[in-house]
PDB file of C-alpha atoms in Angstrom:
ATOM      1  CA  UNK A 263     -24.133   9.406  14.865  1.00 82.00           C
ATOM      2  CA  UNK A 264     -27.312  11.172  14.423  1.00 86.00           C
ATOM      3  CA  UNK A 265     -29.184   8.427  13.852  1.00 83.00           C
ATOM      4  CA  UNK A 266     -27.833   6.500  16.697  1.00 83.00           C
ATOM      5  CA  UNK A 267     -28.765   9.696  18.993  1.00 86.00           C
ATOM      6  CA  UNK A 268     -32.551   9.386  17.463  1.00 85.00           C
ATOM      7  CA  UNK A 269     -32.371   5.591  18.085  1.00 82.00           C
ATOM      8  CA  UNK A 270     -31.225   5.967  21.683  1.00 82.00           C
ATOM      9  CA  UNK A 271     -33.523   9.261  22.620  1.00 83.00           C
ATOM     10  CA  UNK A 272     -36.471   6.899  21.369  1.00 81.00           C
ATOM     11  CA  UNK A 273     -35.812   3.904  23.553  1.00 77.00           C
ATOM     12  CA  UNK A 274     -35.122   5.976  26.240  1.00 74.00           C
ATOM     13  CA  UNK A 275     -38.081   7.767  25.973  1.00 73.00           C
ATOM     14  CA  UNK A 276     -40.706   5.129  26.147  1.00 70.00           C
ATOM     15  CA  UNK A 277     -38.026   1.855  26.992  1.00 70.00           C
ATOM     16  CA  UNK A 278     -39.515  -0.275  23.971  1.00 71.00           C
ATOM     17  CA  UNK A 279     -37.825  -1.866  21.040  1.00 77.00           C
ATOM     18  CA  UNK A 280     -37.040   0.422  18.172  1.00 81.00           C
ATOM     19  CA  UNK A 281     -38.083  -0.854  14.763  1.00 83.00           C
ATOM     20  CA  UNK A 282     -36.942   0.686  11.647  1.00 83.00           C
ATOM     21  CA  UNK A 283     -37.569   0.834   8.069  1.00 82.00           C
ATOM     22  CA  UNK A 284     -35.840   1.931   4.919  1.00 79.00           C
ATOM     23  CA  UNK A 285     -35.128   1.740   1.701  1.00 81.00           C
ATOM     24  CA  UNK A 286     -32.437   4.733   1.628  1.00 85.00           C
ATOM     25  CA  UNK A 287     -29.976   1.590   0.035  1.00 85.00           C
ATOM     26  CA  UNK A 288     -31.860   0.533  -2.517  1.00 85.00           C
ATOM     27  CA  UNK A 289     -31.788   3.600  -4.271  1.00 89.00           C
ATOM     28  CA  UNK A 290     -27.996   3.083  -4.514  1.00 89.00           C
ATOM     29  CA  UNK A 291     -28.828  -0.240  -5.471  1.00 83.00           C
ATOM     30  CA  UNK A 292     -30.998   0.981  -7.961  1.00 83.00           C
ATOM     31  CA  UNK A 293     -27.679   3.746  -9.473  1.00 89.00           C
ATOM     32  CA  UNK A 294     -25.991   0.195  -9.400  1.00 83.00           C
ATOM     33  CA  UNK A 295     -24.041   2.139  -6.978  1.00 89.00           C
ATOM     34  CA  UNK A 296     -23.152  -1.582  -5.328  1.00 83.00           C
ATOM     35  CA  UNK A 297     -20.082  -0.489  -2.879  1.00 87.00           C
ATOM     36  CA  UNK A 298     -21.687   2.268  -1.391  1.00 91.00           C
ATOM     37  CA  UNK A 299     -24.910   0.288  -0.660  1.00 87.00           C
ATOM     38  CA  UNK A 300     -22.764  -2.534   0.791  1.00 86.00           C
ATOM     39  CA  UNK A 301     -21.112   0.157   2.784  1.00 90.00           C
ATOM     40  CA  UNK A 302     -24.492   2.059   3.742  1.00 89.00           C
ATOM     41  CA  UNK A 303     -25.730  -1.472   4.955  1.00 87.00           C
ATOM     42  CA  UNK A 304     -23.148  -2.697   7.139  1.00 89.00           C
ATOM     43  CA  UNK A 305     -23.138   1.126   8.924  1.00 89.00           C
ATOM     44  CA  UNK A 306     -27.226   0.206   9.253  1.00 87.00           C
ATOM     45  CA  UNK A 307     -25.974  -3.478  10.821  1.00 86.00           C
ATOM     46  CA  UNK A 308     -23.848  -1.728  13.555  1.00 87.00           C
ATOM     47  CA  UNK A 309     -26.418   0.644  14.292  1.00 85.00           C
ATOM     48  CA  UNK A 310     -28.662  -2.574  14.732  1.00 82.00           C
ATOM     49  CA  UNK A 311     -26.342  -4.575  16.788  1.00 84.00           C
ATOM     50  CA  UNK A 312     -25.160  -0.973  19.052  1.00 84.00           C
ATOM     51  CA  UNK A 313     -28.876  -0.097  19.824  1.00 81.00           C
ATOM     52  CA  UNK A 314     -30.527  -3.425  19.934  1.00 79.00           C
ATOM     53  CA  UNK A 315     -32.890  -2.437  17.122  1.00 81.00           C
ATOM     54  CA  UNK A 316     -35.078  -4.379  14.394  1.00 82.00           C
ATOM     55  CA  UNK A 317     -34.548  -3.267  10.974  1.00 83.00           C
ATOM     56  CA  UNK A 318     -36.283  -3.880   7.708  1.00 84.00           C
ATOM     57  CA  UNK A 319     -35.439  -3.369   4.396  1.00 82.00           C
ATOM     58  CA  UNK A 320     -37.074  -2.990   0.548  1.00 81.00           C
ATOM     59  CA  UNK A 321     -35.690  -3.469  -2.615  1.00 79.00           C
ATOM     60  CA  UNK A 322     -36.757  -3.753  -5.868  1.00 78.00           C
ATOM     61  CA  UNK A 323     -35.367  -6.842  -7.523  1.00 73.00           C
ATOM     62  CA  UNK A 324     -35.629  -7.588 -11.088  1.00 71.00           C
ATOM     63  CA  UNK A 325     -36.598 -11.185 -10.575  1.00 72.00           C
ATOM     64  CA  UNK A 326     -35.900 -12.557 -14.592  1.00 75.00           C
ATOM     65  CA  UNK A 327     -32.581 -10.733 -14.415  1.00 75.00           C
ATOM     66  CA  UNK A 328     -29.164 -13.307 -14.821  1.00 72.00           C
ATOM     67  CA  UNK A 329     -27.326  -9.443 -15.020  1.00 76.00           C
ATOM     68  CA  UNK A 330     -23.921  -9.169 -13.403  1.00 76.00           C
ATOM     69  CA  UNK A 331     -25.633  -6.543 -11.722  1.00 76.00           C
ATOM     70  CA  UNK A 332     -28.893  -8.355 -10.513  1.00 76.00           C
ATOM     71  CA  UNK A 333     -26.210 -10.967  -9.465  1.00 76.00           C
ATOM     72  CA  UNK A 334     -24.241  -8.635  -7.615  1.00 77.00           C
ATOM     73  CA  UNK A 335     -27.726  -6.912  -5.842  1.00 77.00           C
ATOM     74  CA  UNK A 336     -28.554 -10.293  -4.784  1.00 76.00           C
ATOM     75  CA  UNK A 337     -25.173 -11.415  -3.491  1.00 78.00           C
ATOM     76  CA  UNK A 338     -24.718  -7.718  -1.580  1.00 78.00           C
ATOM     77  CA  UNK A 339     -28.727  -8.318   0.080  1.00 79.00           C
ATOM     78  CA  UNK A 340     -27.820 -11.709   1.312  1.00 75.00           C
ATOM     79  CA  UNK A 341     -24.322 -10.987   2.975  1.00 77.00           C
ATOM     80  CA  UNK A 342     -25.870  -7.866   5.057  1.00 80.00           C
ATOM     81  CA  UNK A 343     -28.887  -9.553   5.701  1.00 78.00           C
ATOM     82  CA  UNK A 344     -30.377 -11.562   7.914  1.00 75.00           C
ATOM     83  CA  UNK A 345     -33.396 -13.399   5.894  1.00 75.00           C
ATOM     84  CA  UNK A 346     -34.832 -12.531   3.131  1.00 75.00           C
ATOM     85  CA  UNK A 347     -38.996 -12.466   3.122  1.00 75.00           C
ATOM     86  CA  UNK A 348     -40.532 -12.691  -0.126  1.00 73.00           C
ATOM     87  CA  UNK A 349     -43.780 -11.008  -1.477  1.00 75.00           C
ATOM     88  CA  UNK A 350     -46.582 -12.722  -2.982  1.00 73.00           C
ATOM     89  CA  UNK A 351     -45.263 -11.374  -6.160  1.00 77.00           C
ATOM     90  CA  UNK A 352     -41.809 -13.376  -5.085  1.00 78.00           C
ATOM     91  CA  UNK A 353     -43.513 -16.798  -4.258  1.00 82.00           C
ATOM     92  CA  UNK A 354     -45.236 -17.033  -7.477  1.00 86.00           C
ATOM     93  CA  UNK A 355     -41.965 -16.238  -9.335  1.00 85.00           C
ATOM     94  CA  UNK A 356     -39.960 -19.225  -7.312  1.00 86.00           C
ATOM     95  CA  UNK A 357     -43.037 -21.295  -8.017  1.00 89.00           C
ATOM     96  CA  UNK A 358     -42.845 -20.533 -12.012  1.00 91.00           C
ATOM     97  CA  UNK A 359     -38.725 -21.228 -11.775  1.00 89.00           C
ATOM     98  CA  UNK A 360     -39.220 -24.448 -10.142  1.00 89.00           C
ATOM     99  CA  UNK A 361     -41.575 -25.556 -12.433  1.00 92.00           C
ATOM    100  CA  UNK A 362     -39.273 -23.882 -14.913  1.00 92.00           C
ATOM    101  CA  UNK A 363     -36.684 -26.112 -14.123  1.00 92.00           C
ATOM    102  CA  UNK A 364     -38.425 -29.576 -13.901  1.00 93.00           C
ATOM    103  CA  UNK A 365     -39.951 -28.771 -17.208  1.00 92.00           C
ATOM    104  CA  UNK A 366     -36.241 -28.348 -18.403  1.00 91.00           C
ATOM    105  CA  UNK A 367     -34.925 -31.316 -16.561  1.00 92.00           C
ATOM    106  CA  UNK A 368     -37.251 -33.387 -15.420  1.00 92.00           C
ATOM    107  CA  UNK A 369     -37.846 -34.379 -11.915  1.00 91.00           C
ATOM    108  CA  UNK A 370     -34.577 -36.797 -11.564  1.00 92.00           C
ATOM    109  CA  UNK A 371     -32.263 -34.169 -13.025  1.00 92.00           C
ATOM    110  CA  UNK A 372     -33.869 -31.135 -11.162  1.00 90.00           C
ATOM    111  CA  UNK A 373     -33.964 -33.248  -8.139  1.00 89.00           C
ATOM    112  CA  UNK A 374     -30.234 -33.371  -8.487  1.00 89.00           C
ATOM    113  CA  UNK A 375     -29.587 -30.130  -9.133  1.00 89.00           C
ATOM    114  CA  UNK A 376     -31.644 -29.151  -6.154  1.00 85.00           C
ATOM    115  CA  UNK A 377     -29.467 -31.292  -3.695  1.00 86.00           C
ATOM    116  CA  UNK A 378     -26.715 -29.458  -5.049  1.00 85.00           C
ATOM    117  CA  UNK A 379     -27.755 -26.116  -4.004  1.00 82.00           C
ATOM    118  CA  UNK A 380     -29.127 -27.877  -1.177  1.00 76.00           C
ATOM    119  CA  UNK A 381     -25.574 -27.175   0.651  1.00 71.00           C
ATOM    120  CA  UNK A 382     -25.304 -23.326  -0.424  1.00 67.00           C
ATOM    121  CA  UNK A 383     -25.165 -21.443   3.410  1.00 65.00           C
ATOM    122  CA  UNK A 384     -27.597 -18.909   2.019  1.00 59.00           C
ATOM    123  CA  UNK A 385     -30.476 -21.155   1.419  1.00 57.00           C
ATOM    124  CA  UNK A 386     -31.489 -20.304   5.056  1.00 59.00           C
ATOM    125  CA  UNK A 387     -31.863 -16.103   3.997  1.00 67.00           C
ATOM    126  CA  UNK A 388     -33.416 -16.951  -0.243  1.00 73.00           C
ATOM    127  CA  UNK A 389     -35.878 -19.095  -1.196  1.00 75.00           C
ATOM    128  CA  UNK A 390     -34.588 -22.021  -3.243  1.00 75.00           C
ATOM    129  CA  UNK A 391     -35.561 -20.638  -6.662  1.00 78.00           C
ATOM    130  CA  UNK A 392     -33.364 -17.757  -5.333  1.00 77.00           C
ATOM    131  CA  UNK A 393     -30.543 -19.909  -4.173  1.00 80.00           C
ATOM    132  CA  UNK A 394     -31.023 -21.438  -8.421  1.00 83.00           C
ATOM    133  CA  UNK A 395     -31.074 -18.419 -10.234  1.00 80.00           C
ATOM    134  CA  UNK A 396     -27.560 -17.489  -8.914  1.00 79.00           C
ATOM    135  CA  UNK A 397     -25.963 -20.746  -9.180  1.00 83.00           C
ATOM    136  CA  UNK A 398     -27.213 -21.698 -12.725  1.00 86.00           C
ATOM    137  CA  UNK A 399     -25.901 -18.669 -14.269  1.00 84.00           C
ATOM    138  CA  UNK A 400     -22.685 -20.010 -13.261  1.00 83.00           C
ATOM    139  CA  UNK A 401     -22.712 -23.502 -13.657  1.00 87.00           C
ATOM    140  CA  UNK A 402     -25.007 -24.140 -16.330  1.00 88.00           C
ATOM    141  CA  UNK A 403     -24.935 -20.828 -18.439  1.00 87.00           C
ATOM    142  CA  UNK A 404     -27.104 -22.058 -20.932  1.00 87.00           C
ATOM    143  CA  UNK A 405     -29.586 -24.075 -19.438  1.00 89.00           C
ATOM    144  CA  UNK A 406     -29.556 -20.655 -16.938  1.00 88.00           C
ATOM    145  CA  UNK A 407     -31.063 -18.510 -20.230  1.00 87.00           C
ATOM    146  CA  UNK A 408     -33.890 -21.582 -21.301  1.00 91.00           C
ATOM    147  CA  UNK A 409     -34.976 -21.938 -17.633  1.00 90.00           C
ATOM    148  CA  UNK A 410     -35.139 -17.811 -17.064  1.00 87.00           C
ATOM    149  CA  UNK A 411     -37.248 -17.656 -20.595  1.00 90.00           C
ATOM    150  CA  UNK A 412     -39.723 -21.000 -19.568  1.00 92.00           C
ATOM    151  CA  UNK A 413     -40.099 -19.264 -16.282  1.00 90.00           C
ATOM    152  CA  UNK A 414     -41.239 -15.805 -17.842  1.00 88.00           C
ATOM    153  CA  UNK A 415     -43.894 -17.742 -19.695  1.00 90.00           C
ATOM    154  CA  UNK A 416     -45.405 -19.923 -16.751  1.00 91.00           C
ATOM    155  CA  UNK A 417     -45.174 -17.023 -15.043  1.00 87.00           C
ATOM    156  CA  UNK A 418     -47.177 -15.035 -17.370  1.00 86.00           C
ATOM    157  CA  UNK A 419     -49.688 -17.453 -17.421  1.00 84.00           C
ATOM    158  CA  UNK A 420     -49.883 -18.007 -13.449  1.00 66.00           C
ATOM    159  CA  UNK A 421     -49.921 -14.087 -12.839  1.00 49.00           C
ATOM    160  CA  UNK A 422     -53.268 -12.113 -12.856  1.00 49.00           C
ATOM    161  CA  UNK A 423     -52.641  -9.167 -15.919  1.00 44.00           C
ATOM    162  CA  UNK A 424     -53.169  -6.684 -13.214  1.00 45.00           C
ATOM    163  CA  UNK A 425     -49.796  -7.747 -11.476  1.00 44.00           C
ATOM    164  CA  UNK A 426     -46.630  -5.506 -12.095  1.00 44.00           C
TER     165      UNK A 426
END
């Protein structure tokens, strides 16, 4: 409620869109405090869709993570999300998986695999390397561990040192 009263004193104020930023829920992300940060996001969703806002989020991800936990983080960011933008840090770490996984494969067998995630509904809010790293775990639980491990390593190699 007070938020909502900030929200609405600020567009009536000046009559422009309200944009807003936080990252209040990934600290609860980050306490792997999942519910409540599930919770805390769809309260920040009806605030959005009440006041007619735009409103952005950061989290910290731990990108070479096949964790229940960094599965669940993931799962809980797509389904209160919108889209998902990726850093520069993020693109290089889907490039290194893809390559990851056609080093693995090979291109007829990673091509395959690709067409199956193809037809996951949340390739329109994660990248595809995303969209992999939760299915494989999954599906192909060992091949999941040897793709995560080649991907640290062209990773390492594609990264400047000076990168976190």
């Amino acid at each position: 409620e007070t938020i909502g009263r900030v929200i609405q004193q600020s567009v009536s104020a000046n009559g422009s869109k309200v944009r807003m930023w936080g990252d209040m829920v990934n600290s609860l992300w980050e306490q792997h405090r999942i519910p409540t940060a599930i919770c805390l996001e769809e309260i920040w969703n009806e605030l959005v869709t009440v006041y007619s806002v735009c409103r952005f989020c950061t989290y910290v991800m731990q990108p070479w993570s096949f964790s229940r936990a960094s599965q669940s983080m993931r799962e809980g960011i797509v389904q209160t999300h919108s889209s998902l933008i990726a850093t520069a840090h993020g693109v290089r770490i889907d490039a290194a998986v893809e390559r990851a996984l056609e080093a693995m494969l090979g291109s007829s067998q990673s091509s395959m695999v690709r067409t199956i995630i193809g037809t996951s509904p949340h390739l329109r809010q994660m990248s595809q390397a995303q969209v992999l790293m939760q299915w494989l775990p999954e599906h192909m639980p060992i091949l999941a561990e040897k793709i995560l491990e080649r991907g640290k390593l062209i990773y390492a190699r594609v990264v400047p040192t000076s990168c976190p």
